[in-house]
PDB file of C-alpha atoms in Angstrom:
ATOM      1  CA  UNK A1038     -16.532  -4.935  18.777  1.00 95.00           C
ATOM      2  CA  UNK A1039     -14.624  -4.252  21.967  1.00 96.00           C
ATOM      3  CA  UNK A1040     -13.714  -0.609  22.034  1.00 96.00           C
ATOM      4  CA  UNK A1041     -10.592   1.022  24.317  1.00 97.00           C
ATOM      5  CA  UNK A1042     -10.281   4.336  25.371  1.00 97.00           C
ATOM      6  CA  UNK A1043      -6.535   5.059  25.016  1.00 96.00           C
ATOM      7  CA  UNK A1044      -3.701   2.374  25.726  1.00 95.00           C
ATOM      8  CA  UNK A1045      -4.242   2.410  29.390  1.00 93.00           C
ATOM      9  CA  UNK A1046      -7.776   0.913  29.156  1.00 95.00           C
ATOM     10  CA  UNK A1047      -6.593  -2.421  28.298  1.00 93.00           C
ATOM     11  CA  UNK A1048      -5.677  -3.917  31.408  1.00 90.00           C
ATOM     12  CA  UNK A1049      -4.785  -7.037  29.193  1.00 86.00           C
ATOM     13  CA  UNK A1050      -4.054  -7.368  25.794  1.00 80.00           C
ATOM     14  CA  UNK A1051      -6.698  -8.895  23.125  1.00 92.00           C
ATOM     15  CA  UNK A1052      -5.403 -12.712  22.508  1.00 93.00           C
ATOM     16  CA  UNK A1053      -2.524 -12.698  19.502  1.00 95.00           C
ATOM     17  CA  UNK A1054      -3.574  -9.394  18.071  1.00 97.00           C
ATOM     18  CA  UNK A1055      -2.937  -8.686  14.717  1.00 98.00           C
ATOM     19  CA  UNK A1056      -3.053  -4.825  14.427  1.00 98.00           C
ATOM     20  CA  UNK A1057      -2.794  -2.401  12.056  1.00 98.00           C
ATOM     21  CA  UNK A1058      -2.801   1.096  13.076  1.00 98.00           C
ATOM     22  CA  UNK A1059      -3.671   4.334  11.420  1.00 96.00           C
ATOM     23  CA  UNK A1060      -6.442   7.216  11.061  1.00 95.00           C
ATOM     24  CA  UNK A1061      -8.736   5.356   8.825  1.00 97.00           C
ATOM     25  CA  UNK A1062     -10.593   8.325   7.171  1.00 96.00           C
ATOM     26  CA  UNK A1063     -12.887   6.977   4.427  1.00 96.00           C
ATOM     27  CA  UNK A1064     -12.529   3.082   5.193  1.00 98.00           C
ATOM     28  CA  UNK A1065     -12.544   3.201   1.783  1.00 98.00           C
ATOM     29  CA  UNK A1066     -11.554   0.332  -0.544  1.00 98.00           C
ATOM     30  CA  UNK A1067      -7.306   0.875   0.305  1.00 97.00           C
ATOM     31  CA  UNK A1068      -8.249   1.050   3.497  1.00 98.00           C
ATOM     32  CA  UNK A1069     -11.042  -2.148   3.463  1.00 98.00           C
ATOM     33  CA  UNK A1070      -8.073  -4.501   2.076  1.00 97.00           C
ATOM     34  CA  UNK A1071      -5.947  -3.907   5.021  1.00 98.00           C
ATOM     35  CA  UNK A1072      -9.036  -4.887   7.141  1.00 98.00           C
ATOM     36  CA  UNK A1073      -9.392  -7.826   4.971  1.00 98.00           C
ATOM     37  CA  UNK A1074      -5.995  -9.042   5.585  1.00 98.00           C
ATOM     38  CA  UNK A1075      -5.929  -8.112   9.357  1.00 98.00           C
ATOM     39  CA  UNK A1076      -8.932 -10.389   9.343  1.00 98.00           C
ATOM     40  CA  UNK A1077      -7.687 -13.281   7.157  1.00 98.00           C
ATOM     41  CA  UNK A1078      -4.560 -13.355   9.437  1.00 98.00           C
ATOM     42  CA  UNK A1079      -6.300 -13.299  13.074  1.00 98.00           C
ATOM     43  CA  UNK A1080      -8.398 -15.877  12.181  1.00 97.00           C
ATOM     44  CA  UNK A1081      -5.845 -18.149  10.675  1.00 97.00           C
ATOM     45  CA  UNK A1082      -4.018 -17.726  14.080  1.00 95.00           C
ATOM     46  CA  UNK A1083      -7.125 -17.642  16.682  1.00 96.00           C
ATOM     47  CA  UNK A1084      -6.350 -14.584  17.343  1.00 97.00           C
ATOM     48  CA  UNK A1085      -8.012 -10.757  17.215  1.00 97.00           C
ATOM     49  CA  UNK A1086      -8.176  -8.347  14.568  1.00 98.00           C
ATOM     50  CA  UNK A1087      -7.662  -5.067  15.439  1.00 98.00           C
ATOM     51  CA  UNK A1088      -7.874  -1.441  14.621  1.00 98.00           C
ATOM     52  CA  UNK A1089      -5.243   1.254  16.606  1.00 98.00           C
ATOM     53  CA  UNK A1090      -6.656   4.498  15.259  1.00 98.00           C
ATOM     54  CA  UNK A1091      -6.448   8.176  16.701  1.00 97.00           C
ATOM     55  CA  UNK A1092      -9.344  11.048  17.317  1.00 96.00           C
ATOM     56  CA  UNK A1093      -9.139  13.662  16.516  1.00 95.00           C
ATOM     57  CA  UNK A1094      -7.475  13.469  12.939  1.00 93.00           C
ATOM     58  CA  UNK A1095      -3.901  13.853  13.679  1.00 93.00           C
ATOM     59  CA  UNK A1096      -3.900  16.708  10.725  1.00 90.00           C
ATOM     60  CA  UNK A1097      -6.509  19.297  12.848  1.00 91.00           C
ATOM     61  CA  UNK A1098      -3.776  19.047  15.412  1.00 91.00           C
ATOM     62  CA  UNK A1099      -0.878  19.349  13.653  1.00 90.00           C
ATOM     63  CA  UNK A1100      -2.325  21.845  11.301  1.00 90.00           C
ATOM     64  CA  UNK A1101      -5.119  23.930  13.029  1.00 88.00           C
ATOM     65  CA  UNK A1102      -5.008  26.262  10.553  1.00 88.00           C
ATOM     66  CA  UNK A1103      -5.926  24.495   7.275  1.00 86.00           C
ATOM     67  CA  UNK A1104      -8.789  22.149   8.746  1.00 76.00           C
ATOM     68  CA  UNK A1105      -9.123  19.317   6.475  1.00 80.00           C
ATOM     69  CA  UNK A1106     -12.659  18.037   6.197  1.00 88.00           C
ATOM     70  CA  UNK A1107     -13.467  14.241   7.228  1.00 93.00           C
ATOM     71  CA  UNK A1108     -14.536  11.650   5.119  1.00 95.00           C
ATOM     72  CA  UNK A1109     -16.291   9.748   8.528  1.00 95.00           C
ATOM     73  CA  UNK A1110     -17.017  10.405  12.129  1.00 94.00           C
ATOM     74  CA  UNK A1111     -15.303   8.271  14.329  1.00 96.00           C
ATOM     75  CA  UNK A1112     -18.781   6.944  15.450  1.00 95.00           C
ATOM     76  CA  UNK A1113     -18.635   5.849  11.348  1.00 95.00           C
ATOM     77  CA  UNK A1114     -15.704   4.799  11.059  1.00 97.00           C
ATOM     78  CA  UNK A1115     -16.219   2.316  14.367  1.00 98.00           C
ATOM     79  CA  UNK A1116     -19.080   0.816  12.407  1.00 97.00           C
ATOM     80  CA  UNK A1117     -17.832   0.223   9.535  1.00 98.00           C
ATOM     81  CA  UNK A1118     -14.562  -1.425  10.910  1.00 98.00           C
ATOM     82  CA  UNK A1119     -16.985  -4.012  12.452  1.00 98.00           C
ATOM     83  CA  UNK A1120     -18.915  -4.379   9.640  1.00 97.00           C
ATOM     84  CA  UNK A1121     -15.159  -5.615   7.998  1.00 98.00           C
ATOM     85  CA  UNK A1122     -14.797  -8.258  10.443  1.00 97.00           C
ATOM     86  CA  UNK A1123     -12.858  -6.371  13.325  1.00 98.00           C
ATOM     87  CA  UNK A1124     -12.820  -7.260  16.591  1.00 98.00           C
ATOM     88  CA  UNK A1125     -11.703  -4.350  18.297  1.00 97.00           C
ATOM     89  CA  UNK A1126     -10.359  -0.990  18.281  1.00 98.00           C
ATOM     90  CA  UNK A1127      -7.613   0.928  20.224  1.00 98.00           C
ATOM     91  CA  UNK A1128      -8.616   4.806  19.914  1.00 98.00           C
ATOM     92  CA  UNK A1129      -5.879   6.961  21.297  1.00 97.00           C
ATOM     93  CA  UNK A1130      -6.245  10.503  21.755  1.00 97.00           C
ATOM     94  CA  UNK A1131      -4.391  12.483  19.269  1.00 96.00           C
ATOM     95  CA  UNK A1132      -2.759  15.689  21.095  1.00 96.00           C
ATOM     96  CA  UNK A1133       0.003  17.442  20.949  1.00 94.00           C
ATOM     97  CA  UNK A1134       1.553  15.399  23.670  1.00 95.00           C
ATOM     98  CA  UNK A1135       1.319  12.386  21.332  1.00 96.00           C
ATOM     99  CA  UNK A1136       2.527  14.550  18.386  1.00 95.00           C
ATOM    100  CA  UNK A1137       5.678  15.247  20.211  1.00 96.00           C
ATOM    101  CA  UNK A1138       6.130  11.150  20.929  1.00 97.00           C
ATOM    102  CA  UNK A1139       9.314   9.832  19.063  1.00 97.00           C
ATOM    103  CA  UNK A1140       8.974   7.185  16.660  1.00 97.00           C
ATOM    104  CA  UNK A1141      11.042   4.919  18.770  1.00 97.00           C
ATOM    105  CA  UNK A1142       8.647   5.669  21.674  1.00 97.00           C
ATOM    106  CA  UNK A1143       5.563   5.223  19.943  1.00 97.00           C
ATOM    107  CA  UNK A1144       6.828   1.794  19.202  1.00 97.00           C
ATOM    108  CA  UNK A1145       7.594   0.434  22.663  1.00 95.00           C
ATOM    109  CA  UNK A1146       4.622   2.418  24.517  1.00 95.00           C
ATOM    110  CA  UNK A1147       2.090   1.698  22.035  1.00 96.00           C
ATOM    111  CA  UNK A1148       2.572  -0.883  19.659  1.00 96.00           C
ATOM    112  CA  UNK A1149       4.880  -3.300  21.154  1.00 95.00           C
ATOM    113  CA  UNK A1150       2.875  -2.962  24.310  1.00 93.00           C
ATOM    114  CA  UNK A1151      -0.118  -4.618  23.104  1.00 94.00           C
ATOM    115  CA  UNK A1152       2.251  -7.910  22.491  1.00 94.00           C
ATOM    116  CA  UNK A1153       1.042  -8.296  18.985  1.00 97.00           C
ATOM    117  CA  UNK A1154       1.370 -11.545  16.685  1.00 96.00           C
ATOM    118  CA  UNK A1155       1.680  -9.145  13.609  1.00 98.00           C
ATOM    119  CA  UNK A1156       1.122  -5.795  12.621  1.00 98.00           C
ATOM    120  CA  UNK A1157      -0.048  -4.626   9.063  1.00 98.00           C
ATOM    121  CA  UNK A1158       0.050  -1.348   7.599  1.00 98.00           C
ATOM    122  CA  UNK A1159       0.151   0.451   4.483  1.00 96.00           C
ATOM    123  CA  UNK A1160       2.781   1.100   2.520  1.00 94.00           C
ATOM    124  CA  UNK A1161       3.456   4.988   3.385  1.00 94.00           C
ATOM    125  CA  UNK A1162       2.732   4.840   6.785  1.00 96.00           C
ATOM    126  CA  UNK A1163       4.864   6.896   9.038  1.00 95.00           C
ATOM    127  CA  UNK A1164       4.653   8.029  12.615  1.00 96.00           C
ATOM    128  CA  UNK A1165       6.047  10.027  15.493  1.00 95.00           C
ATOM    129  CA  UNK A1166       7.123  12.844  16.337  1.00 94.00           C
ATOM    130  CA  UNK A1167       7.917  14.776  12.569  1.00 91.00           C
ATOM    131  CA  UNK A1168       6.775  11.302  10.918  1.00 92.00           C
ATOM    132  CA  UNK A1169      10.728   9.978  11.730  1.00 95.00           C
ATOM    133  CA  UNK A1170       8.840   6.591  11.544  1.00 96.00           C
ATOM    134  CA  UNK A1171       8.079   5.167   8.381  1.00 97.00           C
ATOM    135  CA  UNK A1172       7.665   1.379   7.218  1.00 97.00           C
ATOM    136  CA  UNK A1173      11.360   0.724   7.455  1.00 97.00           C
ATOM    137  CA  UNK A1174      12.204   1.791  10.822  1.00 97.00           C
ATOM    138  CA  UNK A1175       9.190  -0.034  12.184  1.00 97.00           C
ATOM    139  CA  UNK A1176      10.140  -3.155  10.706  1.00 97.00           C
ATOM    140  CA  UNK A1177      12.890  -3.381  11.712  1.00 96.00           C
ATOM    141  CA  UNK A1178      12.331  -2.352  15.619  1.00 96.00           C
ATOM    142  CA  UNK A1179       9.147  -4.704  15.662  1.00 97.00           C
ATOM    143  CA  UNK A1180      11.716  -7.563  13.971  1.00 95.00           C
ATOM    144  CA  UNK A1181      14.108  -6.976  17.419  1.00 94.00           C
ATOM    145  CA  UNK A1182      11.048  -7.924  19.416  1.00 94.00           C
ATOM    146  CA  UNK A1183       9.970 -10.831  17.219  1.00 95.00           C
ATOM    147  CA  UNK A1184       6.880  -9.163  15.675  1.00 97.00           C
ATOM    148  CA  UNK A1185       5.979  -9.484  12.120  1.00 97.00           C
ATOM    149  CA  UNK A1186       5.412  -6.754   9.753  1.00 98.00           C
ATOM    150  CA  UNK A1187       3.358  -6.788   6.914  1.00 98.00           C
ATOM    151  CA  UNK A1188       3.031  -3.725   4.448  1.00 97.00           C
ATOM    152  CA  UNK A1189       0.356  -3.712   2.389  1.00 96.00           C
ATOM    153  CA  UNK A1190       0.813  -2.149  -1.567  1.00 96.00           C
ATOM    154  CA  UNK A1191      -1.475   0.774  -2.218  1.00 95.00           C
ATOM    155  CA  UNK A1192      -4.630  -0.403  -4.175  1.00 96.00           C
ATOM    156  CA  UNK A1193      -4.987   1.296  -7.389  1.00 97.00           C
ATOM    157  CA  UNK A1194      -8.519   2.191  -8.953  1.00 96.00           C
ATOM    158  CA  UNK A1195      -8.300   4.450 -12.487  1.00 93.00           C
ATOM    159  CA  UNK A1196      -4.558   3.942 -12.704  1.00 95.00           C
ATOM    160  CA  UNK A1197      -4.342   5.919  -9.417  1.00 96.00           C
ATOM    161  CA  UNK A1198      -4.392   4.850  -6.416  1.00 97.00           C
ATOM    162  CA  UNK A1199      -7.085   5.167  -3.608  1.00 97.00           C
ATOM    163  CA  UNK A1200      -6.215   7.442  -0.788  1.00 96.00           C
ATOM    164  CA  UNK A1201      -8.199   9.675   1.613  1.00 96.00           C
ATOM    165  CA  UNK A1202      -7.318  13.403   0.039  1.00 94.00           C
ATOM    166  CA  UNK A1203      -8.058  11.712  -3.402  1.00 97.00           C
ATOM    167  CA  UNK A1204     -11.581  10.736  -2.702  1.00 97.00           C
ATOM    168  CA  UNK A1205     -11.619  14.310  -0.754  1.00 96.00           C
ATOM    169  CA  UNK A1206     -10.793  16.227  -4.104  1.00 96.00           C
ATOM    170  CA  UNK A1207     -13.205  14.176  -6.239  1.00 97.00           C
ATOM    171  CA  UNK A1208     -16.036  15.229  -3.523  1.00 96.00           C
ATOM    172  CA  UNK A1209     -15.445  18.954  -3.927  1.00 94.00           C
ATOM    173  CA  UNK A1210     -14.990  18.592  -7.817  1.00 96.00           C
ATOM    174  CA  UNK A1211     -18.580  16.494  -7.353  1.00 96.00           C
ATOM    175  CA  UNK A1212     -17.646  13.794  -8.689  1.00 97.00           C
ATOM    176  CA  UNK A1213     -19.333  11.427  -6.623  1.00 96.00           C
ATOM    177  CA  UNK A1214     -19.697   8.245  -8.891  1.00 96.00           C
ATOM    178  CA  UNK A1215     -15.746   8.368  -8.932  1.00 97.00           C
ATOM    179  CA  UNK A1216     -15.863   9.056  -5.101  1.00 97.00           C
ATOM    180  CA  UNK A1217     -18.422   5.935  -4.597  1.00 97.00           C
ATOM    181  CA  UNK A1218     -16.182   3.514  -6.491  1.00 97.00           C
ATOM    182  CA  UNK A1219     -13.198   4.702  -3.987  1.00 97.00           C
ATOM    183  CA  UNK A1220     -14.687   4.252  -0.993  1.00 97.00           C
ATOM    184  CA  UNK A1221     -16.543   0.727  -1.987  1.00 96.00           C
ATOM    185  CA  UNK A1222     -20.174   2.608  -1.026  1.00 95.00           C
ATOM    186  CA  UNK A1223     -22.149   5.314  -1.226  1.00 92.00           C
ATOM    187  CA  UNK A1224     -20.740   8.706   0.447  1.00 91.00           C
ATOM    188  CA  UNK A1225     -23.062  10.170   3.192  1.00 87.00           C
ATOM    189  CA  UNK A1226     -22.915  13.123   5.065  1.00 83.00           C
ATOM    190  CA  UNK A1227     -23.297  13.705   8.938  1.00 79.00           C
ATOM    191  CA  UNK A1228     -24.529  16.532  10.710  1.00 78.00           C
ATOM    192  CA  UNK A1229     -27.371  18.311  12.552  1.00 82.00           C
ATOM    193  CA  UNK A1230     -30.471  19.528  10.512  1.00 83.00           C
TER     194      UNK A1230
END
């Protein structure tokens, strides 16, 4: 998997990238069927899955103060988008610079910038500066420039459905066979010993 640094490391853009972008925390199995799809569709077009994600976890920025723990390690969370089939990942830094980036900016200095053939996100995806941005907005500035937009329905598991601060609450309750079947694998831990 071809890995860039922030926006400005690629010099040119990954043939007909089909991109979905968020913070990934978990990969789990909500998470694994937007990979899937991202997949499905670059290869149907020849062109190259990919991953725009952010480090550090937009929410220790934004909220310093009630540090949220991580599912994965970015070094994790780069594996196991390869291991689902993607080809390569845009990781911007997340600052409070970027925080302060409108929604309409974000579009047409990040997204729109990498000239993609599609993007694909989940359904309550939002972005910029206050999360302005949600699903509708970016469909339709991505329609003006003749980019699809796919949103993907949130995959439900125990009549719930799968999300990041779910599998998070079922870890400190220690439930972990609940937690397992959310993230599509066994949870491990990283850390120094």
């Amino acid at each position: 998997m071809k890995i860039f640094f922030g926006i400005r490391a690629i010099t040119t853009p990954p043939k007909s990238p089909v991109v979905t972008i968020g913070t990934y925390d978990g990969v789990h199995k909500g998470h694994q069927s937007i990979l899937a799809l991202v997949r499905e569709r670059a290869g149907a077009m020849g062109g190259t899955p990919l991953v725009f994600t952010f480090d550090p976890h937009p929410a220790q920025v934004l909220f310093p103060k009630q540090p949220k723990p991580l599912l994965t390690t970015l070094q994790r969370r780069l594996k196991l988008f390869s291991y689902h089939g993607i080809e390569g990942c845009l990781i911007e830094k997340f600052d409070a610079l970027l925080a302060r980036t409108s929604a309409e900016e974000f579009v047409d200095q990040y997204i729109v910038s990498l000239r993609p053939a599609e993007v694909i996100v989940g359904y309550n995806f939002t972005f910029g500066a206050g999360a302005k941005g949600d699903v509708h907005f970016l469909r339709k500035r991505l329609i003006a420039q003749g980019i699809r937009l796919t949103a993907i329905d949130p995959v439900e598991i125990g009549g719930a459905p799968c999300s990041s601060s779910r599998i998070r609450a079922l870890l400190s309750e220690g439930n972990l066979p609940e937690a397992h079947r959310l993230l599509g694998r066994y949870h491990s831990v990283t850390g120094k010993v």
